[in-house]
CSV table of N, CA and C in Angstrom, one decimal:
chain,number,residue,atom,x,y,z
J,1,MET,N,0.9,-1.2,0.0
J,1,MET,CA,0.1,0.1,0.0
J,1,MET,C,0.7,1.3,0.0
J,2,ASN,N,1.1,1.4,-1.0
J,2,ASN,CA,2.2,2.6,-1.4
J,2,ASN,C,1.4,3.8,-1.3
J,3,ILE,N,-0.1,3.9,-1.5
J,3,ILE,CA,-0.7,5.0,-1.5
J,3,ILE,C,-0.9,5.4,0.0
J,4,ASN,N,-0.9,4.6,0.7
J,4,ASN,CA,-1.1,5.2,2.1
J,4,ASN,C,0.2,5.6,2.8
J,5,ALA,N,1.4,5.0,2.5
J,5,ALA,CA,2.8,5.5,2.7
J,5,ALA,C,2.8,7.0,1.9
J,6,THR,N,2.5,6.9,1.0
J,6,THR,CA,2.6,8.3,0.2
J,6,THR,C,1.7,9.4,0.8
J,7,ILE,N,0.5,9.1,1.1
J,7,ILE,CA,-0.4,10.0,1.8
J,7,ILE,C,0.2,10.5,3.2
J,8,ILE,N,0.7,9.5,3.8
J,8,ILE,CA,1.2,9.9,5.2
J,8,ILE,C,2.2,10.7,5.0
J,9,GLY,N,3.2,10.4,4.1
J,9,GLY,CA,4.4,11.2,4.0
J,9,GLY,C,4.0,12.5,3.3
J,10,GLN,N,3.0,12.7,2.8
J,10,GLN,CA,2.5,14.0,2.3
J,10,GLN,C,2.0,14.8,3.3
J,11,ILE,N,1.1,14.3,4.3
J,11,ILE,CA,0.6,14.6,5.6
J,11,ILE,C,1.7,15.1,6.3
J,12,VAL,N,2.8,14.5,6.6
J,12,VAL,CA,3.9,14.8,7.4
J,12,VAL,C,4.3,16.1,7.0
J,13,TRP,N,5.0,15.9,5.6
J,13,TRP,CA,5.4,16.9,5.0
J,13,TRP,C,4.5,18.2,4.8
J,14,PHE,N,3.3,18.2,4.6
J,14,PHE,CA,2.5,19.2,4.6
J,14,PHE,C,2.1,19.7,6.0
J,15,ALA,N,2.4,18.9,7.2
J,15,ALA,CA,2.3,19.4,8.5
J,15,ALA,C,3.7,20.1,8.9
J,16,LEU,N,4.8,19.7,8.3
J,16,LEU,CA,6.0,20.2,8.6
J,16,LEU,C,5.9,21.7,7.9
J,17,PHE,N,5.5,21.9,6.4
J,17,PHE,CA,5.3,23.0,5.7
J,17,PHE,C,4.5,24.0,6.5
J,18,VAL,N,3.3,23.5,7.2
J,18,VAL,CA,2.4,24.6,7.6
J,18,VAL,C,3.1,24.9,8.9
J,19,TRP,N,3.7,24.0,9.7
J,19,TRP,CA,4.5,24.4,11.1
J,19,TRP,C,5.6,25.4,10.6
J,20,PHE,N,6.4,25.3,9.6
J,20,PHE,CA,7.4,26.2,9.0
J,20,PHE,C,6.9,27.6,8.7
J,21,VAL,N,5.6,27.7,7.7
J,21,VAL,CA,5.0,28.5,7.4
J,21,VAL,C,4.7,29.4,8.7
J,22,MET,N,4.1,29.0,9.8
J,22,MET,CA,3.5,29.3,10.9
J,22,MET,C,4.3,30.0,12.0
J,23,LYS,N,5.5,29.3,12.0
J,23,LYS,CA,6.8,29.9,13.0
J,23,LYS,C,7.6,30.8,12.3
J,24,ILE,N,8.1,30.6,10.8
J,24,ILE,CA,8.9,31.4,10.4
J,24,ILE,C,8.3,32.5,9.1
J,25,VAL,N,7.4,32.1,8.4
J,25,VAL,CA,7.1,33.1,7.4
J,25,VAL,C,6.0,34.0,7.8
J,26,TRP,N,5.1,33.3,8.6
J,26,TRP,CA,3.7,34.3,8.9
J,26,TRP,C,4.0,35.1,9.8
J,27,PRO,N,4.9,35.1,10.8
J,27,PRO,CA,5.1,36.5,11.6
J,27,PRO,C,5.9,37.5,10.9
J,28,ALA,N,6.6,37.0,10.0
J,28,ALA,CA,7.3,38.1,9.1
J,28,ALA,C,6.2,38.6,8.2
J,29,LEU,N,5.3,38.0,7.7
J,29,LEU,CA,4.3,38.7,6.8
J,29,LEU,C,3.4,39.4,7.7
J,30,ASN,N,3.0,39.0,9.0
J,30,ASN,CA,2.2,39.8,10.0
J,30,ASN,C,3.1,41.1,10.2
J,31,ARG,N,4.4,41.0,10.3
J,31,ARG,CA,5.0,42.2,10.7
J,31,ARG,C,5.1,43.2,9.5
J,32,MET,N,5.1,42.9,8.3
J,32,MET,CA,5.1,43.8,7.1
J,32,MET,C,3.7,44.2,7.1
J,33,ILE,N,2.7,43.4,7.2
J,33,ILE,CA,1.2,43.8,7.0
J,33,ILE,C,1.0,45.0,8.1
J,34,GLU,N,1.2,44.7,9.2
J,34,GLU,CA,1.3,45.6,10.3
J,34,GLU,C,2.0,47.0,10.2
J,35,ALA,N,3.1,46.8,9.3
J,35,ALA,CA,3.9,48.2,9.3
J,35,ALA,C,3.4,49.0,8.5
J,36,ARG,N,3.0,48.2,7.1
J,36,ARG,CA,2.3,48.8,6.2
J,36,ARG,C,0.8,49.2,6.4
J,37,GLN,N,0.1,48.7,7.5
J,37,GLN,CA,-1.2,49.4,8.0
J,37,GLN,C,-0.9,50.6,8.8
J,38,LYS,N,0.3,50.6,9.6
J,38,LYS,CA,0.5,51.7,10.1
J,38,LYS,C,1.0,53.0,9.3
J,39,THR,N,1.7,52.5,8.5
J,39,THR,CA,2.1,53.8,7.5
J,39,THR,C,1.1,54.3,6.8
J,40,ILE,N,-0.2,53.4,6.4
J,40,ILE,CA,-1.1,53.8,5.7
J,40,ILE,C,-2.0,54.8,6.7
J,41,ALA,N,-2.2,54.3,8.0
J,41,ALA,CA,-3.0,55.1,8.8
J,41,ALA,C,-2.0,56.4,9.0
J,42,ASP,N,-0.8,56.4,9.3
J,42,ASP,CA,-0.3,57.4,9.7
J,42,ASP,C,-0.3,58.5,8.4
J,43,GLY,N,-0.4,58.0,7.2
J,43,GLY,CA,-0.3,58.9,6.1
J,43,GLY,C,-1.7,59.5,6.0
J,44,LEU,N,-3.0,58.8,6.3
J,44,LEU,CA,-4.1,59.2,6.0
J,44,LEU,C,-4.2,60.3,7.4
J,45,ALA,N,-3.8,60.1,8.6
J,45,ALA,CA,-4.0,60.9,9.8
J,45,ALA,C,-3.1,62.1,9.1
J,46,ALA,N,-2.0,62.1,8.6
J,46,ALA,CA,-1.2,63.3,8.1
J,46,ALA,C,-2.1,64.0,6.9
J,47,GLY,N,-2.8,63.5,6.1
J,47,GLY,CA,-3.2,64.1,5.2
J,47,GLY,C,-4.9,64.6,5.6
J,48,GLU,N,-5.3,64.2,6.7
J,48,GLU,CA,-6.3,65.1,7.5
J,48,GLU,C,-5.8,66.1,8.4
J,49,ARG,N,-4.5,66.0,8.9
J,49,ARG,CA,-4.2,67.0,9.6
J,49,ARG,C,-3.8,68.4,8.5
J,50,GLY,N,-3.2,67.9,7.3
J,50,GLY,CA,-2.8,68.7,6.2
J,50,GLY,C,-3.9,69.5,5.8
J,51,LYS,N,-5.1,68.7,5.6
J,51,LYS,CA,-6.4,69.3,5.4
J,51,LYS,C,-6.9,70.4,6.3
J,52,GLN,N,-6.7,70.0,7.5
J,52,GLN,CA,-7.2,70.8,8.7
J,52,GLN,C,-6.4,72.1,8.7
J,53,GLU,N,-5.0,72.1,8.3
J,53,GLU,CA,-4.1,73.0,8.5
J,53,GLU,C,-4.4,73.8,7.3
J,54,LEU,N,-4.8,73.3,6.2
J,54,LEU,CA,-5.1,74.3,4.9
J,54,LEU,C,-6.2,75.1,5.3
J,55,GLU,N,-7.4,74.3,5.8
J,55,GLU,CA,-8.3,75.1,6.0
J,55,GLU,C,-7.9,76.6,7.0
J,56,ALA,N,-7.5,76.0,8.0
J,56,ALA,CA,-6.9,77.2,9.2
J,56,ALA,C,-6.0,78.3,8.1
J,57,ALA,N,-5.3,77.8,7.6
J,57,ALA,CA,-4.4,78.8,6.9
J,57,ALA,C,-5.1,79.5,6.0
J,58,GLY,N,-6.1,79.0,5.2
J,58,GLY,CA,-7.1,79.6,4.3
J,58,GLY,C,-8.1,80.9,5.2
J,59,LYS,N,-8.5,80.4,6.2
J,59,LYS,CA,-8.9,81.3,7.4
J,59,LYS,C,-8.3,82.3,7.8
J,60,ARG,N,-6.7,82.1,8.4
J,60,ARG,CA,-6.1,83.1,8.4
J,60,ARG,C,-5.7,84.1,7.4
J,61,ALA,N,-5.5,83.5,6.2
J,61,ALA,CA,-5.1,84.2,5.0
J,61,ALA,C,-6.3,85.3,4.9
J,62,GLY,N,-7.5,84.9,5.0
J,62,GLY,CA,-8.7,85.6,4.7
J,62,GLY,C,-8.7,86.8,5.8
J,63,GLU,N,-8.4,86.5,7.0
J,63,GLU,CA,-8.2,87.5,8.3
J,63,GLU,C,-7.1,88.4,8.0
J,64,GLU,N,-6.0,87.8,7.5
J,64,GLU,CA,-4.8,88.8,7.0
J,64,GLU,C,-5.1,90.0,6.1
J,65,LEU,N,-5.7,89.3,5.2
J,65,LEU,CA,-6.5,89.9,3.9
J,65,LEU,C,-7.2,91.3,4.5
J,66,ALA,N,-8.3,90.8,5.1
J,66,ALA,CA,-9.0,91.8,5.6
J,66,ALA,C,-8.5,92.8,6.4
J,67,LYS,N,-7.3,92.5,7.4
J,67,LYS,CA,-6.6,93.4,8.1
J,67,LYS,C,-6.0,94.3,7.1
J,68,ALA,N,-5.4,93.8,6.1
J,68,ALA,CA,-4.8,94.6,5.2
J,68,ALA,C,-5.5,95.4,4.3
J,69,ARG,N,-6.6,95.0,4.1
J,69,ARG,CA,-7.6,96.1,3.5
J,69,ARG,C,-8.1,97.1,4.3
J,70,ASP,N,-8.1,96.9,5.6
J,70,ASP,CA,-8.4,97.7,6.8
J,70,ASP,C,-7.2,98.7,6.7
J,71,ARG,N,-6.1,98.3,6.8
J,71,ARG,CA,-4.9,99.2,6.7
J,71,ARG,C,-5.0,100.0,5.7
J,72,VAL,N,-5.0,99.5,4.6
J,72,VAL,CA,-4.9,100.2,3.2
J,72,VAL,C,-6.0,101.3,3.4
J,73,GLY,N,-7.3,100.8,3.8
J,73,GLY,CA,-8.3,102.0,4.0
J,73,GLY,C,-7.7,103.1,4.9
J,74,GLU,N,-7.5,102.8,6.0
J,74,GLU,CA,-6.9,103.6,6.9
J,74,GLU,C,-5.7,104.6,6.3
J,75,MET,N,-4.8,104.0,5.5
J,75,MET,CA,-3.7,104.7,4.7
J,75,MET,C,-4.1,105.9,4.1
J,76,ILE,N,-5.3,105.3,3.0
J,76,ILE,CA,-6.0,106.2,2.2
J,76,ILE,C,-6.5,107.4,2.8
J,77,ALA,N,-7.5,107.0,4.1
J,77,ALA,CA,-8.0,108.2,4.7
J,77,ALA,C,-7.0,109.1,5.3
J,78,SER,N,-5.8,108.5,5.8
J,78,SER,CA,-4.9,109.2,6.4
J,78,SER,C,-4.3,110.3,5.2
J,79,ALA,N,-4.0,109.7,4.0
J,79,ALA,CA,-3.4,110.4,2.8
J,79,ALA,C,-4.3,111.3,2.5
J,80,GLU,N,-5.7,110.9,2.3
J,80,GLU,CA,-6.7,112.2,1.9
J,80,GLU,C,-6.8,113.3,2.8
J,81,LYS,N,-6.4,112.9,4.4
J,81,LYS,CA,-6.7,113.9,5.4
J,81,LYS,C,-5.4,114.8,5.3
J,82,ARG,N,-4.2,114.2,5.0
J,82,ARG,CA,-3.0,115.0,4.9
J,82,ARG,C,-3.0,115.7,3.6
J,83,ASP,N,-3.7,115.3,2.6
J,83,ASP,CA,-3.8,116.0,1.3
J,83,ASP,C,-4.6,117.3,1.6
J,84,SER,N,-5.7,117.2,2.1
J,84,SER,CA,-6.5,118.4,2.5
J,84,SER,C,-5.8,119.3,3.4
J,85,GLN,N,-5.2,118.7,4.3
J,85,GLN,CA,-4.3,119.5,5.1
J,85,GLN,C,-3.4,120.6,4.5
J,86,MET,N,-2.6,120.0,3.6
J,86,MET,CA,-1.6,120.3,2.7
J,86,MET,C,-2.1,121.6,1.9
J,87,LEU,N,-3.3,121.1,1.5
J,87,LEU,CA,-4.2,122.2,0.5
J,87,LEU,C,-4.5,123.2,1.3
J,88,ASP,N,-5.0,123.1,2.6
J,88,ASP,CA,-5.4,124.1,3.6
J,88,ASP,C,-4.0,125.1,3.8
J,89,GLU,N,-3.0,124.4,4.3
J,89,GLU,CA,-1.6,125.0,4.4
J,89,GLU,C,-1.4,126.0,3.2
J,90,ALA,N,-1.4,125.3,2.0
J,90,ALA,CA,-0.9,126.2,0.7
J,90,ALA,C,-1.8,127.0,0.7
J,91,LYS,N,-3.2,127.0,0.9
J,91,LYS,CA,-4.2,128.2,0.6
J,91,LYS,C,-3.9,129.3,1.6
J,92,ALA,N,-3.5,128.7,2.7
J,92,ALA,CA,-3.4,129.7,3.8
J,92,ALA,C,-1.7,130.4,3.6
J,93,ALA,N,-1.0,129.5,3.0
J,93,ALA,CA,0.3,130.4,2.6
J,93,ALA,C,0.0,131.4,1.2
J,94,ALA,N,-0.7,130.9,0.5
J,94,ALA,CA,-0.9,131.8,-0.6
J,94,ALA,C,-1.5,133.0,-0.2
J,95,LYS,N,-2.6,132.7,0.6
J,95,LYS,CA,-3.4,134.1,1.0
J,95,LYS,C,-2.3,135.1,1.9
J,96,ALA,N,-1.6,134.5,2.8
J,96,ALA,CA,-0.4,135.4,3.5
J,96,ALA,C,0.2,136.0,2.5
J,97,GLU,N,0.8,135.3,1.6
J,97,GLU,CA,1.6,135.8,0.7
J,97,GLU,C,0.9,136.9,-0.3
J,98,ALA,N,-0.3,136.7,-0.6
J,98,ALA,CA,-0.9,137.7,-1.2
J,98,ALA,C,-1.3,139.0,-0.5
J,99,ASP,N,-1.8,138.8,0.8
J,99,ASP,CA,-1.7,139.8,1.9
J,99,ASP,C,-0.5,140.7,1.9
J,100,ARG,N,0.6,139.9,1.9
J,100,ARG,CA,1.9,140.8,2.1
J,100,ARG,C,2.4,141.5,0.9
J,101,ILE,N,1.9,141.0,-0.3
J,101,ILE,CA,2.1,141.5,-1.5
J,101,ILE,C,1.4,142.7,-1.7
J,102,LEU,N,0.2,142.7,-1.4
J,102,LEU,CA,-0.8,143.7,-1.5
J,102,LEU,C,-0.4,144.7,-0.4
J,103,ALA,N,0.0,144.3,0.9
J,103,ALA,CA,0.5,145.5,1.7
J,103,ALA,C,1.7,146.3,1.2
J,104,ALA,N,2.5,145.7,0.7
J,104,ALA,CA,3.8,146.0,0.1
J,104,ALA,C,3.5,147.2,-1.0
J,105,ALA,N,2.4,146.5,-1.8
J,105,ALA,CA,1.9,147.4,-2.8
J,105,ALA,C,1.4,148.7,-2.5
J,106,LYS,N,0.4,148.5,-1.3
J,106,LYS,CA,-0.2,150.1,-0.9
J,106,LYS,C,0.9,150.7,-0.3
J,107,ALA,N,1.8,150.3,0.3
J,107,ALA,CA,3.0,151.1,1.1
J,107,ALA,C,3.7,151.6,-0.1
J,108,ASP,N,4.0,151.0,-1.2
J,108,ASP,CA,4.6,151.7,-2.2
J,108,ASP,C,3.9,152.6,-2.8
J,109,ILE,N,2.6,152.4,-3.0
J,109,ILE,CA,1.4,153.5,-3.6
J,109,ILE,C,1.5,154.6,-2.5
J,110,ASP,N,1.3,154.4,-1.4
J,110,ASP,CA,1.5,155.4,-0.5
J,110,ASP,C,2.6,156.2,-0.5
J,111,GLN,N,4.0,156.0,-0.7
J,111,GLN,CA,5.1,156.4,-0.8
J,111,GLN,C,5.3,157.3,-2.0
J,112,GLN,N,4.6,156.5,-3.0
J,112,GLN,CA,4.7,157.6,-4.5
J,112,GLN,C,3.6,158.7,-4.4
J,113,VAL,N,2.6,158.5,-3.4
J,113,VAL,CA,1.6,159.5,-3.6
J,113,VAL,C,2.2,160.6,-2.5
J,114,VAL,N,3.0,160.3,-1.6
J,114,VAL,CA,3.7,161.3,-0.9
J,114,VAL,C,4.7,161.8,-1.6
J,115,ARG,N,5.6,161.3,-2.4
J,115,ARG,CA,6.5,161.8,-3.3
J,115,ARG,C,6.0,162.8,-4.3
J,116,ALA,N,4.7,162.2,-4.8
J,116,ALA,CA,3.9,163.2,-5.8
J,116,ALA,C,3.6,164.5,-5.2
J,117,LYS,N,3.0,164.3,-3.8
J,117,LYS,CA,2.4,165.6,-3.2
J,117,LYS,C,3.7,166.5,-2.9
J,118,GLU,N,4.7,165.8,-2.5
J,118,GLU,CA,5.9,166.7,-2.2
J,118,GLU,C,6.6,167.5,-3.5
J,119,ALA,N,6.5,166.7,-4.6
J,119,ALA,CA,7.0,167.1,-5.8
J,119,ALA,C,5.9,168.3,-6.4
J,120,LEU,N,4.6,168.2,-6.3
J,120,LEU,CA,3.5,168.9,-6.4
J,120,LEU,C,3.9,170.4,-5.7
J,121,ARG,N,4.1,170.1,-4.2
J,121,ARG,CA,4.1,171.2,-3.5
J,121,ARG,C,5.2,172.2,-3.9
J,122,GLU,N,6.5,171.3,-4.4
J,122,GLU,CA,7.7,172.2,-4.8
J,122,GLU,C,7.4,173.0,-6.0
J,123,GLN,N,6.7,172.2,-7.0
J,123,GLN,CA,6.1,173.2,-8.1
J,123,GLN,C,5.1,174.2,-8.0
J,124,VAL,N,4.4,173.9,-6.9
J,124,VAL,CA,3.4,175.1,-6.8
J,124,VAL,C,4.1,176.3,-5.9
J,125,ALA,N,5.0,175.8,-5.2
J,125,ALA,CA,5.9,177.0,-4.4
J,125,ALA,C,6.8,177.9,-5.4
J,126,THR,N,7.2,176.9,-6.5
J,126,THR,CA,8.2,177.5,-7.3
J,126,THR,C,7.2,178.4,-8.4
J,127,LEU,N,5.9,177.9,-8.7
J,127,LEU,CA,5.1,178.9,-9.6
J,127,LEU,C,4.7,179.8,-8.6
J,128,ALA,N,4.4,179.8,-7.3
J,128,ALA,CA,4.0,180.8,-6.3
J,128,ALA,C,5.2,181.9,-6.3
J,129,VAL,N,6.2,181.5,-6.4
J,129,VAL,CA,7.6,182.5,-6.1
J,129,VAL,C,7.6,183.1,-7.5
J,130,ALA,N,7.4,182.4,-8.8
J,130,ALA,CA,7.4,183.0,-10.0
J,130,ALA,C,6.5,183.9,-10.2
J,131,GLY,N,5.3,183.6,-9.6
J,131,GLY,CA,4.2,184.2,-9.8
J,131,GLY,C,4.4,185.7,-9.1
J,132,ALA,N,4.8,185.5,-7.8
J,132,ALA,CA,5.1,186.7,-7.0
J,132,ALA,C,6.2,187.6,-7.5
J,133,GLU,N,7.1,187.1,-8.3
J,133,GLU,CA,8.3,187.8,-8.7
J,133,GLU,C,7.6,188.7,-9.8
J,134,LYS,N,6.6,187.8,-10.6
J,134,LYS,CA,6.4,188.7,-11.8
J,134,LYS,C,5.4,189.9,-11.2
J,135,ILE,N,4.7,189.5,-10.2
J,135,ILE,CA,3.8,190.5,-9.7
J,135,ILE,C,4.7,191.8,-9.1
J,136,LEU,N,5.7,191.4,-8.6
J,136,LEU,CA,6.6,192.3,-7.7
J,136,LEU,C,7.5,193.2,-8.7
J,137,ARG,N,7.8,192.3,-9.8
J,137,ARG,CA,8.6,192.7,-10.7
J,137,ARG,C,10.2,192.7,-10.1
J,138,ARG,N,10.4,192.0,-9.2
J,138,ARG,CA,11.7,191.9,-8.6
J,138,ARG,C,11.9,190.5,-8.5
J,139,GLU,N,13.0,190.2,-8.3
J,139,GLU,CA,13.4,189.0,-7.6
J,139,GLU,C,13.2,188.4,-6.3
J,140,VAL,N,12.9,187.4,-6.0
J,140,VAL,CA,12.6,186.9,-4.6
J,140,VAL,C,13.6,186.1,-4.5
J,141,ASP,N,14.3,186.2,-3.2
J,141,ASP,CA,15.4,185.3,-2.8
J,141,ASP,C,15.2,184.2,-2.0
J,142,ALA,N,14.9,182.9,-2.4
J,142,ALA,CA,14.4,182.0,-1.9
J,142,ALA,C,15.3,181.5,-0.7
J,143,LYS,N,16.5,181.8,-0.5
J,143,LYS,CA,17.2,181.2,0.8
J,143,LYS,C,16.7,182.5,2.2
J,144,VAL,N,16.3,183.6,1.4
J,144,VAL,CA,16.0,184.8,2.6
J,144,VAL,C,14.7,184.3,3.0
J,145,HIS,N,13.8,183.9,2.1
J,145,HIS,CA,12.5,183.5,2.5
J,145,HIS,C,12.3,182.0,2.5
J,146,ALA,N,13.1,181.4,2.8
J,146,ALA,CA,12.8,179.9,3.0
J,146,ALA,C,11.6,179.5,4.0
J,147,GLU,N,11.6,180.3,5.0
J,147,GLU,CA,10.7,179.8,6.4
J,147,GLU,C,9.3,180.2,5.7
J,148,LEU,N,9.4,181.4,4.9
J,148,LEU,CA,7.9,181.5,4.3
J,148,LEU,C,7.4,180.6,3.3
J,149,LEU,N,8.7,180.1,2.5
J,149,LEU,CA,8.3,179.2,1.6
J,149,LEU,C,7.8,177.8,2.5
J,150,ASN,N,8.5,177.4,3.3
J,150,ASN,CA,8.2,176.0,4.0
J,150,ASN,C,6.7,176.2,4.5
J,151,GLN,N,6.3,177.4,5.1
J,151,GLN,CA,5.1,177.4,5.6
J,151,GLN,C,4.1,177.4,4.3
J,152,LEU,N,4.3,178.0,3.3
J,152,LEU,CA,3.5,177.9,2.1
J,152,LEU,C,3.4,176.3,1.8
J,153,LYS,N,4.6,175.5,1.8
J,153,LYS,CA,4.5,174.3,1.6
J,153,LYS,C,3.6,173.5,2.6
J,154,ARG,N,3.7,173.6,3.5
J,154,ARG,CA,2.7,173.0,4.7
J,154,ARG,C,1.2,173.2,4.6
J,155,GLU,N,0.9,174.6,4.2
J,155,GLU,CA,-0.3,174.8,4.0
J,155,GLU,C,-1.0,174.3,2.8
J,156,ILE,N,0.0,174.1,1.9
J,156,ILE,CA,-0.7,173.4,0.5
J,156,ILE,C,-0.6,172.0,0.8
């Protein structure tokens, strides 16, 4: 009965093979499977953390963008205020300069009027002396009658 001995031999060899696989191969495969499962779990967890961090970063970016818009708005308002101040200062400076020029022009006009009056007084005095000379038919000495001529100038 060769078949029985062959079957028993195959059973023994199969049992040895099963024992070998269970003691040596199976634990190594189990360790590799567990390591792979751990790697996959870690990767999924990292992916989830990355997704959450991305959402948080998006929110922070939105907040920073809103803050930046607020700061830009404040800067624009400040620039407009400063522009208005500078315009008002320039207007005030221009008005002050115009007033100064106007005052200088008035002073100059007043001086010219005084000089014109003085020149007119001199001419009137000269004409009065000439008229008096013609009336008296004699020459009037201006040095001798200086006081009289000065009084005549003041009255005119």
